[in-house]
Short mmCIF file of C-alpha atoms in Angstrom, two decimals:
data_model
loop_
_atom_site.label_atom_id
_atom_site.label_comp_id
_atom_site.label_asym_id
_atom_site.label_seq_id
_atom_site.Cartn_x
_atom_site.Cartn_y
_atom_site.Cartn_z
CA MET A 1 -15.69 63.92 29.62
CA SER A 2 -13.46 61.37 30.38
CA ASP A 3 -15.05 60.52 33.34
CA VAL A 4 -18.38 60.30 31.70
CA GLN A 5 -16.75 57.94 29.02
CA HIS A 6 -15.61 55.84 31.91
CA GLY A 7 -18.54 55.70 33.61
CA ASN A 8 -20.32 54.39 30.46
CA THR A 9 -17.66 51.61 29.83
CA SER A 10 -17.77 50.46 33.16
CA SER A 11 -21.70 50.20 32.99
CA SER A 12 -21.78 48.75 29.98
CA PHE A 13 -18.88 45.96 31.33
CA ARG A 14 -21.71 45.29 34.04
CA THR A 15 -24.28 44.89 31.88
CA ILE A 16 -22.51 42.36 29.79
CA PHE A 17 -21.23 40.41 32.83
CA SER A 18 -24.82 40.52 34.44
CA LYS A 19 -26.23 38.93 30.86
CA TYR A 20 -23.92 36.35 30.47
CA THR A 21 -23.76 35.22 34.57
CA TYR A 22 -25.55 32.27 33.94
CA HIS A 23 -23.83 31.02 30.55
CA LEU A 24 -20.52 31.68 32.07
CA GLY A 25 -21.23 29.91 35.12
CA VAL A 26 -22.64 26.93 32.92
CA VAL A 27 -19.17 26.96 30.85
CA GLY A 28 -17.24 26.69 34.37
CA CYS A 29 -19.45 23.87 35.57
CA ILE A 30 -18.84 21.79 32.57
CA LEU A 31 -15.23 22.40 32.66
CA VAL A 32 -14.84 21.50 36.59
CA VAL A 33 -16.93 18.39 36.29
CA GLY A 34 -15.20 17.50 32.50
CA SER A 35 -11.89 17.81 34.30
CA PHE A 36 -12.88 15.68 37.23
CA SER A 37 -14.00 13.15 34.93
CA CYS A 38 -10.98 13.34 33.11
CA ILE A 39 -8.92 12.95 36.68
CA MET A 40 -11.04 10.06 37.57
CA TRP A 41 -10.38 8.00 33.88
CA LEU A 42 -6.77 8.55 33.99
CA GLN A 43 -6.91 6.92 37.65
CA ARG A 44 -9.04 4.26 36.74
CA ASN A 45 -6.86 3.71 33.70
CA ARG A 46 -3.74 4.01 35.63
CA ARG A 47 -4.89 0.99 37.76
CA LYS A 48 -2.64 -2.09 37.49
CA ARG A 49 -4.76 -5.26 36.47
CA GLU A 50 -3.47 -8.80 36.14
CA VAL A 51 -5.18 -11.76 34.65
CA VAL A 52 -4.00 -15.06 35.76
CA LEU A 53 -4.35 -18.16 33.93
CA PHE A 54 -4.31 -21.65 35.46
CA THR A 55 -3.71 -24.45 33.09
CA ARG A 56 -1.30 -27.34 32.80
CA TYR A 57 1.12 -28.74 30.50
CA PRO A 58 -0.22 -31.16 28.00
CA VAL A 59 1.06 -34.76 29.02
CA LEU A 60 -0.15 -37.92 27.06
CA GLY A 61 -2.36 -40.18 29.25
CA VAL A 62 -2.74 -37.57 32.34
CA THR A 63 -3.99 -34.51 30.79
CA LYS A 64 -7.87 -34.18 30.59
CA THR A 65 -8.32 -38.03 31.39
CA ARG A 66 -11.98 -37.97 31.97
CA LEU A 67 -12.01 -36.82 27.83
CA ILE A 68 -9.70 -39.90 26.79
CA PRO A 69 -12.44 -42.71 26.75
CA GLU A 70 -13.87 -40.34 23.78
CA LEU A 71 -11.15 -38.66 22.42
CA GLY A 72 -8.04 -40.92 23.07
CA SER A 73 -4.77 -39.90 24.85
CA VAL A 74 -3.57 -37.78 22.38
CA GLY A 75 -6.71 -36.15 21.13
CA ALA A 76 -7.35 -35.08 25.10
CA SER A 77 -4.11 -34.06 25.26
CA VAL A 78 -4.39 -31.64 21.92
CA ALA A 79 -7.79 -30.90 22.92
CA GLN A 80 -6.20 -29.11 26.40
CA THR A 81 -3.44 -27.32 24.02
CA TYR A 82 -5.84 -26.02 21.50
CA MET A 83 -7.99 -24.63 24.80
CA THR A 84 -5.17 -22.85 26.62
CA GLU A 85 -3.87 -21.13 23.25
CA HIS A 86 -7.28 -20.18 22.38
CA ILE A 87 -7.32 -18.27 25.79
CA LEU A 88 -4.28 -16.89 25.43
CA SER A 89 -5.28 -15.11 22.36
CA ILE A 90 -8.23 -13.74 24.20
CA LEU A 91 -6.07 -12.53 26.82
CA LYS A 92 -3.99 -10.81 23.81
CA ASP A 93 -7.01 -9.02 22.60
CA LEU A 94 -7.72 -7.93 26.06
CA SER A 95 -4.15 -6.70 26.18
CA VAL A 96 -4.93 -4.00 23.59
CA ALA A 97 -7.83 -2.62 25.87
CA PHE A 98 -5.76 -2.19 29.00
CA HIS A 99 -2.22 -1.06 28.18
CA ASN A 100 -1.22 -1.79 31.93
CA LEU A 101 -2.65 -5.26 31.68
CA ASP A 102 -0.30 -8.24 33.14
CA ILE A 103 -0.87 -11.73 32.67
CA THR A 104 0.63 -14.64 34.40
CA VAL A 105 0.46 -17.85 33.28
CA GLN A 106 0.39 -20.26 36.45
CA TYR A 107 0.94 -23.86 35.17
CA TYR A 108 0.88 -27.48 36.63
CA GLY A 109 3.01 -30.11 35.26
CA GLY A 110 5.94 -29.85 32.89
CA THR A 111 8.95 -27.77 33.60
CA ARG A 112 9.66 -23.78 33.30
CA GLU A 113 11.22 -24.63 29.88
CA ASP A 114 8.42 -26.75 28.44
CA ILE A 115 6.17 -24.24 28.94
CA LEU A 116 8.32 -21.52 27.57
CA TYR A 117 8.95 -23.62 24.65
CA TRP A 118 5.16 -24.09 23.91
CA LEU A 119 3.74 -20.98 24.65
CA GLN A 120 6.51 -17.83 24.58
CA ARG A 121 6.34 -17.43 21.05
CA ARG A 122 2.73 -17.41 20.86
CA THR A 123 2.64 -14.68 23.41
CA ILE A 124 5.01 -12.21 22.13
CA GLY A 125 4.11 -8.47 22.49
CA MET A 126 2.27 -9.56 26.05
CA ASN A 127 3.16 -8.22 29.48
CA ILE A 128 3.64 -11.96 30.64
CA ASN A 129 5.00 -14.14 33.21
CA PHE A 130 5.27 -17.97 33.77
CA LYS A 131 5.03 -19.50 36.97
CA HIS A 132 4.52 -22.81 38.56
CA GLN A 133 1.07 -22.96 40.81
CA LYS A 134 1.90 -22.90 44.53
CA GLY A 135 0.17 -24.96 47.19
CA GLU A 136 -1.71 -28.13 47.48
CA GLY A 137 -5.32 -27.87 46.37
CA LEU A 138 -7.13 -25.26 44.23
CA GLY A 139 -8.01 -23.19 47.31
CA VAL A 140 -4.78 -22.72 48.46
CA LYS A 141 -3.27 -22.41 44.87
CA LEU A 142 -6.08 -19.63 44.28
CA LYS A 143 -5.35 -17.64 47.44
CA ASN A 144 -1.46 -17.74 46.84
CA ALA A 145 -2.12 -16.40 43.46
CA VAL A 146 -4.48 -13.67 44.34
CA LYS A 147 -1.98 -12.53 47.16
CA GLU A 148 1.40 -12.80 45.13
CA SER A 149 -0.63 -10.30 42.56
CA PHE A 150 -1.79 -7.70 45.16
CA SER A 151 2.02 -7.96 46.65
CA LYS A 152 3.29 -7.03 43.14
CA GLY A 153 1.03 -3.73 43.23
CA HIS A 154 -1.74 -4.83 40.89
CA ASP A 155 -5.08 -3.07 42.11
CA TYR A 156 -7.39 -5.67 40.37
CA VAL A 157 -6.75 -9.44 39.72
CA ILE A 158 -8.87 -12.13 37.90
CA VAL A 159 -7.95 -15.84 37.89
CA ILE A 160 -9.39 -18.04 35.01
CA GLY A 161 -9.10 -21.89 34.22
CA GLY A 162 -7.17 -23.04 31.25
CA ASP A 163 -10.22 -25.69 30.22
CA ILE A 164 -12.93 -22.68 29.45
CA PRO A 165 -13.01 -21.96 25.76
CA GLY A 166 -16.19 -19.82 26.29
CA ILE A 167 -14.47 -17.17 28.23
CA SER A 168 -14.54 -13.71 25.65
CA LYS A 169 -12.84 -10.44 26.03
CA GLU A 170 -16.40 -8.91 26.80
CA ILE A 171 -17.00 -11.36 29.50
CA LEU A 172 -13.23 -10.39 31.15
CA LEU A 173 -13.88 -6.64 30.68
CA GLU A 174 -17.43 -7.07 32.59
CA ALA A 175 -15.52 -8.45 35.14
CA PHE A 176 -13.04 -5.42 35.53
CA THR A 177 -16.11 -3.38 35.38
CA HIS A 178 -17.49 -4.65 38.48
CA LEU A 179 -14.17 -4.20 40.50
CA ASN A 180 -13.73 -0.85 38.63
CA ASN A 181 -17.21 -0.20 40.52
CA ASN A 182 -16.08 -0.91 44.06
CA ALA A 183 -17.02 -4.54 44.15
CA ASP A 184 -14.73 -6.37 46.14
CA MET A 185 -14.91 -9.50 44.57
CA VAL A 186 -16.35 -10.97 41.33
CA LEU A 187 -17.50 -14.54 40.21
CA GLY A 188 -18.58 -16.12 36.84
CA LYS A 189 -20.92 -19.05 37.48
CA ALA A 190 -20.32 -22.40 35.34
CA GLU A 191 -23.05 -24.79 34.31
CA ASP A 192 -21.60 -27.41 36.53
CA GLY A 193 -22.10 -25.61 39.81
CA GLY A 194 -18.42 -24.42 39.84
CA TYR A 195 -17.34 -20.97 38.73
CA TYR A 196 -14.90 -20.17 35.98
CA LEU A 197 -13.73 -16.81 36.91
CA VAL A 198 -13.22 -15.45 40.13
CA GLY A 199 -11.57 -11.81 40.90
CA PHE A 200 -10.63 -9.19 43.51
CA SER A 201 -10.06 -5.64 43.92
CA LYS A 202 -7.37 -4.80 46.43
CA SER A 203 -9.81 -3.56 48.95
CA ALA A 204 -10.21 -7.76 49.65
CA THR A 205 -6.93 -8.20 50.80
CA ARG A 206 -8.39 -8.20 54.65
CA TYR A 207 -10.38 -11.38 53.97
CA ILE A 208 -8.29 -13.24 51.25
CA ASP A 209 -6.69 -15.78 53.63
CA ASP A 210 -10.65 -16.82 54.49
CA ILE A 211 -12.45 -16.46 50.99
CA PHE A 212 -11.32 -19.71 49.69
CA SER A 213 -12.01 -21.88 52.93
CA ASP A 214 -15.00 -24.44 53.65
CA ILE A 215 -15.34 -24.83 49.84
CA SER A 216 -16.38 -28.38 48.55
CA TRP A 217 -14.03 -28.18 45.51
CA GLY A 218 -15.21 -30.46 42.40
CA THR A 219 -18.46 -30.86 43.90
CA SER A 220 -21.72 -29.15 42.30
CA GLU A 221 -21.99 -26.94 45.51
CA VAL A 222 -18.81 -24.71 44.95
CA PHE A 223 -20.52 -21.52 43.69
CA ARG A 224 -23.10 -21.64 46.09
CA GLN A 225 -20.92 -22.06 49.07
CA GLN A 226 -17.96 -19.45 47.36
CA VAL A 227 -21.31 -16.69 47.36
CA LEU A 228 -22.33 -17.48 50.92
CA GLN A 229 -18.61 -17.30 52.15
CA ALA A 230 -18.49 -13.82 50.18
CA LYS A 231 -21.45 -12.70 52.07
CA GLN A 232 -20.21 -13.97 55.93
CA LEU A 233 -17.46 -12.32 55.29
CA GLY A 234 -18.69 -9.20 54.22
CA ALA A 235 -17.46 -8.94 50.67
CA LYS A 236 -19.28 -6.76 48.07
CA LEU A 237 -19.68 -9.15 45.01
CA GLY A 238 -20.27 -9.18 41.66
CA ILE A 239 -21.82 -11.70 39.73
CA LEU A 240 -21.35 -12.31 35.74
CA THR A 241 -24.11 -12.53 33.52
CA THR A 242 -22.83 -14.96 31.39
CA VAL A 243 -22.98 -18.96 32.73
CA LEU A 244 -20.18 -20.67 31.05
CA GLN A 245 -19.34 -24.45 30.50
CA ASP A 246 -15.80 -25.84 31.66
CA VAL A 247 -14.73 -28.86 29.28
CA ASP A 248 -14.01 -31.94 31.43
CA ASN A 249 -16.33 -34.58 30.37
CA PRO A 250 -17.28 -35.86 26.77
CA ASP A 251 -20.80 -34.26 27.21
CA ASP A 252 -18.86 -30.86 27.09
CA LEU A 253 -17.18 -31.32 23.79
CA CYS A 254 -19.67 -29.30 21.77
CA VAL A 255 -18.74 -26.31 23.39
CA PHE A 256 -15.02 -27.10 22.62
CA GLU A 257 -15.96 -27.40 19.07
CA ARG A 258 -18.40 -24.66 18.89
CA CYS A 259 -15.75 -21.78 20.49
CA THR A 260 -12.23 -23.47 19.09
CA GLY A 261 -13.70 -24.44 15.51
CA VAL A 262 -12.10 -27.85 15.98
CA SER A 263 -14.19 -30.91 15.25
CA VAL A 264 -14.12 -33.68 17.76
CA GLN A 265 -13.82 -36.28 14.56
CA ASN A 266 -10.37 -34.32 13.91
CA LEU A 267 -9.56 -34.79 17.42
CA LYS A 268 -10.54 -38.70 17.44
CA HIS A 269 -9.60 -39.51 13.81
CA PRO A 270 -7.31 -36.82 12.20
CA LEU A 271 -6.57 -37.37 8.52
CA TRP A 272 -4.09 -35.61 6.30
CA SER A 273 -4.59 -33.75 3.23
CA ILE A 274 -1.89 -33.44 0.96
CA VAL A 275 -1.57 -30.59 -1.63
CA ILE A 276 0.62 -30.65 -4.79
CA PRO A 277 1.30 -27.97 -7.10
CA THR A 278 2.22 -28.74 -10.50
CA VAL A 279 3.29 -26.89 -14.01
CA ASN A 280 4.64 -29.53 -16.63
CA GLU A 281 5.90 -32.28 -13.97
CA GLY A 282 4.87 -34.96 -16.34
CA GLU A 283 8.39 -36.80 -15.33
CA SER A 284 7.98 -36.60 -11.67
CA ILE A 285 4.12 -36.43 -10.90
CA GLU A 286 3.08 -40.14 -11.24
CA ARG A 287 5.98 -41.49 -8.87
CA THR A 288 5.34 -38.89 -6.30
CA LEU A 289 1.88 -39.73 -6.05
CA GLN A 290 2.39 -43.77 -6.25
CA THR A 291 5.20 -43.28 -3.03
CA LEU A 292 2.47 -40.87 -1.41
CA VAL A 293 0.27 -44.12 -1.34
CA GLN A 294 2.77 -46.60 -0.63
CA ARG A 295 4.58 -44.77 2.17
CA CYS A 296 1.71 -43.51 4.29
CA SER A 297 1.13 -45.75 7.71
CA SER A 298 -2.24 -46.50 6.25
CA ILE A 299 -4.33 -45.40 3.35
CA ASP A 300 -7.38 -44.65 5.69
CA LYS A 301 -5.33 -41.91 7.20
CA LEU A 302 -5.50 -40.07 3.69
CA SER A 303 -8.43 -38.02 3.61
CA GLU A 304 -7.46 -36.83 0.04
CA ILE A 305 -4.73 -35.98 -2.38
CA ILE A 306 -5.34 -32.11 -4.10
CA ILE A 307 -3.26 -31.52 -6.98
CA SER A 308 -3.54 -28.00 -8.01
CA ASP A 309 -2.43 -27.67 -11.52
CA GLY A 310 -0.99 -24.43 -13.25
CA GLY A 311 -1.80 -24.75 -16.59
CA SER A 312 0.66 -27.84 -17.76
CA THR A 313 1.23 -28.04 -21.34
CA ASP A 314 2.85 -31.52 -21.23
CA ASN A 315 1.27 -34.84 -20.25
CA THR A 316 1.01 -33.66 -16.64
CA VAL A 317 -2.78 -33.75 -16.39
CA GLU A 318 -3.20 -37.18 -18.44
CA LYS A 319 -0.76 -38.78 -15.78
CA ILE A 320 -2.86 -37.56 -13.18
CA LYS A 321 -6.26 -38.63 -14.44
CA GLY A 322 -4.41 -42.16 -15.47
CA PHE A 323 -3.48 -42.15 -11.40
CA ILE A 324 -6.69 -41.21 -10.14
CA ALA A 325 -8.57 -43.92 -12.22
CA THR A 326 -6.79 -46.22 -10.19
CA SER A 327 -5.87 -44.58 -6.92
CA PRO A 328 -7.28 -45.97 -3.39
CA VAL A 329 -7.32 -42.55 -2.04
CA PRO A 330 -9.58 -39.77 -3.18
CA VAL A 331 -7.82 -37.50 -5.81
CA LYS A 332 -8.67 -34.10 -6.51
CA LEU A 333 -7.41 -32.23 -9.64
CA ILE A 334 -8.14 -28.42 -9.50
CA HIS A 335 -7.07 -25.89 -12.21
CA SER A 336 -5.58 -22.43 -10.53
CA ASN A 337 -3.61 -19.50 -11.84
CA PRO A 338 0.37 -20.22 -12.23
CA GLY A 339 2.20 -19.32 -9.41
CA ARG A 340 3.22 -22.14 -6.48
CA GLY A 341 1.72 -19.68 -3.74
CA ILE A 342 -1.44 -19.20 -5.85
CA GLN A 343 -1.73 -22.79 -6.41
CA LEU A 344 -0.80 -24.09 -2.96
CA ARG A 345 -3.36 -21.80 -1.64
CA ALA A 346 -6.12 -22.61 -3.99
CA GLY A 347 -5.47 -26.55 -3.27
CA ALA A 348 -5.34 -25.72 0.54
CA GLU A 349 -9.14 -23.79 0.10
CA GLN A 350 -10.35 -27.30 -0.92
CA ALA A 351 -8.49 -29.49 1.85
CA VAL A 352 -10.91 -30.61 4.80
CA GLY A 353 -8.15 -32.83 6.61
CA GLU A 354 -7.10 -31.89 10.07
CA TYR A 355 -3.30 -32.18 8.86
CA LEU A 356 -1.89 -30.33 5.80
CA LEU A 357 1.39 -31.32 3.70
CA PHE A 358 2.39 -29.38 1.13
CA LEU A 359 4.54 -31.32 -1.23
CA HIS A 360 6.36 -30.45 -4.43
CA ALA A 361 5.81 -32.32 -7.49
CA ASP A 362 9.38 -33.88 -7.68
CA THR A 363 9.49 -34.86 -3.84
CA ILE A 364 9.40 -38.44 -2.60
CA VAL A 365 8.22 -38.73 0.91
CA PRO A 366 9.86 -40.92 3.56
CA ASN A 367 8.05 -44.14 4.82
CA ASN A 368 5.32 -43.51 7.29
CA PHE A 369 5.86 -39.99 6.64
CA ASP A 370 2.53 -39.59 8.37
CA LYS A 371 3.48 -40.86 11.64
CA LEU A 372 6.65 -38.90 11.36
CA ALA A 373 4.88 -35.53 10.93
CA GLU A 374 2.34 -36.40 13.41
CA GLN A 375 4.92 -37.20 16.39
CA CYS A 376 6.93 -33.91 15.48
CA LEU A 377 3.19 -32.01 15.93
CA PHE A 378 2.42 -33.77 19.21
CA LYS A 379 4.82 -31.48 21.34
CA PRO A 380 3.27 -28.42 22.43
CA GLY A 381 5.09 -25.58 20.84
CA ASN A 382 5.73 -27.21 17.52
CA VAL A 383 3.32 -25.58 15.13
CA ALA A 384 4.74 -26.92 12.00
CA GLY A 385 7.42 -28.78 10.63
CA ALA A 386 9.06 -30.57 7.61
CA PHE A 387 11.36 -33.42 6.77
CA LEU A 388 14.95 -33.92 6.62
CA PHE A 389 16.62 -32.60 3.06
CA ASP A 390 18.10 -35.25 0.63
CA LEU A 391 18.64 -34.95 -2.92
CA ASP A 392 18.13 -37.90 -5.45
CA LEU A 393 21.27 -38.33 -7.02
CA PHE A 394 22.37 -40.14 -3.39
CA HIS A 395 19.46 -42.41 -3.95
CA GLN A 396 19.64 -43.84 -7.14
CA ASP A 397 18.64 -47.22 -5.83
CA LYS A 398 15.35 -45.37 -5.15
CA CYS A 399 15.56 -43.47 -8.17
CA PRO A 400 17.11 -46.08 -10.97
CA GLU A 401 16.47 -43.27 -13.83
CA MET A 402 19.05 -40.78 -12.40
CA GLY A 403 22.29 -40.81 -14.59
CA GLN A 404 25.84 -40.70 -13.24
CA ASP A 405 27.17 -37.36 -12.06
CA SER A 406 30.34 -36.19 -11.78
CA SER A 407 32.46 -36.17 -8.34
CA TRP A 408 32.58 -32.85 -8.30
CA PHE A 409 28.84 -32.02 -8.68
CA LYS A 410 28.34 -34.97 -6.20
CA PHE A 411 30.66 -32.55 -3.73
CA LYS A 412 28.81 -29.64 -4.23
CA MET A 413 25.18 -31.20 -3.86
CA LYS A 414 26.75 -32.64 -0.42
CA TRP A 415 27.31 -28.95 0.57
CA ILE A 416 23.78 -28.20 -0.52
CA VAL A 417 22.35 -31.07 1.69
CA SER A 418 24.54 -30.26 4.39
CA VAL A 419 23.69 -26.35 4.81
CA THR A 420 20.10 -27.07 3.96
CA ARG A 421 20.07 -29.35 6.63
CA TRP A 422 21.62 -26.88 8.98
CA ARG A 423 19.33 -24.16 7.77
CA GLY A 424 16.35 -26.37 9.02
CA GLN A 425 17.39 -27.65 12.17
CA THR A 426 19.12 -24.86 13.81
CA ARG A 427 17.59 -21.67 12.35
CA GLU A 428 13.97 -23.40 11.80
CA LEU A 429 13.92 -22.62 8.32
CA PRO A 430 12.84 -25.41 6.33
CA PHE A 431 11.51 -24.51 2.55
CA GLY A 432 8.58 -26.02 0.37
CA ASP A 433 11.30 -28.68 -1.06
CA GLN A 434 11.27 -30.60 2.45
CA GLY A 435 7.47 -31.11 2.76
CA LEU A 436 5.93 -28.41 5.05
CA PHE A 437 3.29 -29.83 7.33
CA MET A 438 0.79 -28.22 10.45
CA ARG A 439 -2.49 -28.77 11.47
CA ARG A 440 -5.40 -27.08 9.27
CA LYS A 441 -5.95 -24.66 12.46
CA THR A 442 -2.58 -23.24 12.48
CA TYR A 443 -2.34 -22.85 8.58
CA ASP A 444 -5.56 -20.77 9.05
CA GLN A 445 -4.45 -18.92 12.15
CA VAL A 446 -1.23 -17.29 10.39
CA GLY A 447 -3.08 -16.62 6.84
CA GLY A 448 -1.66 -19.62 5.23
CA PHE A 449 0.34 -19.28 1.86
CA GLN A 450 0.00 -15.53 0.42
CA PRO A 451 -1.01 -15.78 -3.06
CA PHE A 452 2.73 -14.80 -5.10
CA TYR A 453 4.85 -16.02 -7.28
CA LEU A 454 7.92 -16.68 -5.38
CA MET A 455 8.66 -16.73 -1.86
CA GLU A 456 5.29 -18.05 -0.46
CA ASP A 457 7.20 -20.74 1.71
CA TYR A 458 9.75 -18.32 3.42
CA ILE A 459 7.38 -15.86 4.04
CA LEU A 460 4.38 -18.65 5.60
CA VAL A 461 7.33 -20.02 7.90
CA LYS A 462 8.32 -16.46 9.17
CA GLU A 463 4.57 -16.37 10.07
CA LEU A 464 4.58 -19.29 11.75
CA HIS A 465 7.66 -18.49 14.15
CA MET A 466 5.38 -15.89 15.60
CA VAL A 467 3.13 -18.86 17.12
CA GLY A 468 5.51 -21.63 17.65
CA HIS A 469 8.47 -24.17 16.58
CA VAL A 470 8.94 -24.96 13.14
CA VAL A 471 10.92 -28.29 13.33
CA ILE A 472 12.47 -31.49 11.38
CA ALA A 473 11.02 -34.53 12.04
CA ASP A 474 12.81 -37.55 13.04
CA GLY A 475 13.51 -40.15 10.17
CA ASP A 476 14.02 -40.61 7.09
CA PRO A 477 14.59 -37.71 4.65
CA VAL A 478 12.46 -36.62 1.56
CA ILE A 479 14.31 -36.94 -1.59
CA THR A 480 13.97 -34.05 -3.77
CA SER A 481 15.31 -33.54 -7.49
CA SER A 482 18.82 -32.11 -8.05
CA ARG A 483 17.52 -30.77 -11.41
CA ARG A 484 17.80 -27.26 -10.51
CA TRP A 485 21.26 -27.19 -9.55
CA ARG A 486 22.04 -29.83 -12.81
CA SER A 487 20.75 -27.10 -15.24
CA ARG A 488 21.40 -24.21 -13.66
CA GLY A 489 24.64 -24.62 -11.59
CA LEU A 490 25.36 -24.25 -7.91
CA ILE A 491 26.17 -20.61 -7.97
CA LYS A 492 23.62 -19.35 -10.10
CA THR A 493 20.91 -21.35 -8.44
CA THR A 494 21.92 -21.00 -4.39
CA GLY A 495 23.49 -17.35 -4.78
CA LEU A 496 20.29 -16.06 -6.74
CA ASN A 497 18.13 -17.89 -3.91
CA GLN A 498 19.94 -16.08 -1.19
CA LEU A 499 19.98 -12.54 -3.36
CA ILE A 500 16.30 -12.92 -3.83
CA ILE A 501 16.30 -13.38 0.03
CA LEU A 502 17.93 -10.54 0.87
CA ALA A 503 15.97 -8.24 -1.38
CA TYR A 504 12.72 -9.79 0.10
CA ILE A 505 14.11 -8.66 3.34
CA LEU A 506 14.94 -5.09 2.19
CA GLY A 507 11.12 -4.75 1.04
CA ILE A 508 11.03 -5.90 -2.83
CA HIS A 509 7.70 -7.15 -3.54
CA PRO A 510 7.67 -11.28 -4.01
CA ASN A 511 6.30 -11.14 -7.35
CA THR A 512 8.89 -8.55 -8.50
CA LEU A 513 11.48 -10.74 -7.32
CA ALA A 514 9.68 -13.64 -9.49
CA ARG A 515 10.18 -11.54 -12.48
CA TRP A 516 13.99 -11.66 -11.60
CA TYR A 517 14.28 -15.09 -10.44
CA TYR A 518 11.77 -16.73 -13.53
CA GLY A 519 12.29 -14.10 -16.65
CA ASN A 520 10.41 -14.92 -19.40
CA ARG A 521 9.48 -18.26 -17.74
CA LEU A 522 7.09 -16.42 -15.85
CA LYS A 523 5.98 -14.06 -18.81
CA LYS A 524 4.95 -17.43 -20.29
CA THR A 525 2.71 -18.92 -17.58
CA ARG A 526 0.93 -15.64 -16.89
CA THR A 527 -0.23 -15.42 -20.99
#
């Protein structure tokens, strides 16, 4: 009986196996192909890639000389700065796609310290190196860059220029795809007959010493000659589908505008927009507006003054309208919900100038404030700035309405001035009462003022630190009202400020902190 049962069982197994042999085979094939594909994907993804960016340190009168007749030396230098920073932002996005991507900035002009000051903060989070270009002539520099990359163990290397603002993450991905698909070399053609990108896989090592020979650099024959040289050396060549234009001549500036979002007009004749938030500033707003006009190097450089009022109940609005009636500078009065961050953000949304200055209503700017600020921002790496800090009680010749303060109060205020200057110059932490200024593009890049009731300037400065330096301009200080310390005292005012900053660092929302700071005053403005 058991033998019969055993036979029946064996027969049923053979029947099941025979019936599902085809399906088992298909599943097995899928598993094999899937495993092989995963292995290949892992191998490809493990391959080391590098992008080398060729750029130069912006120097007035030396950088982009063919653009100087159109833009001036300052505009041409700023254009170079914008293009390099724009391409680095593209490479930062590319780093997300490739976790094993290395980036090297090979520069010409300036010192290593200059380059690090300019670009180090902007490239936080990237696997990046900074090196001076090696060799004489573009061909030698390209050869040296590629050979050095392979010597560091990279499987693929791509070299691009710092004046190709049209380059994109998708173009770079296409270039790496060519190399991944067994191309020895990849080229991106430029409209002027040159090329904006050249890349190699490690299989190209055998002819790297010769690939850049016999090229007429700087002519419209460069791309054609490079393709011919590649064919003669037996290189398997990939050509990118996109043709781009580098920005060398005035006719190319339309490409610059389209890719960077910065207008040529703002490069040639940058103008200032001044944004002032007000709530019941009738005692000080008129003087602040008058000194803005008087102390600008030329009123032609003031695009506008924007006053963002948060619901004043005194004579602030009347005084503003009186000033508007006689002002030689366009003045906009807008109405916003109360809260300094909210008001500043609303004002900035209305601004059209290349430069933005955010000024408190009780602060007096120094002479030629626009020139001082521009000189500060000309240095690559300086993304924003503020003026030296001072208080009105030390300038009673300029503020004759100030009463006589005690020697003890003046001593305490001198300490405040010293600490504030140290904080701004050493820690790069100026606050709004020092007149924060920056380019419009920088303001937009970091997200601008947050619509909070408190901490708006501290938060913005911290965001600015992620892309560059926030510095104190040379020259005379701004003169700020000492009324806060006079009405609330040193310990209460300064101590509470430091407590608020600590609480914010610990994670408490700025609007919650505002309720602590302003108390009933905040409730009244919100109603």
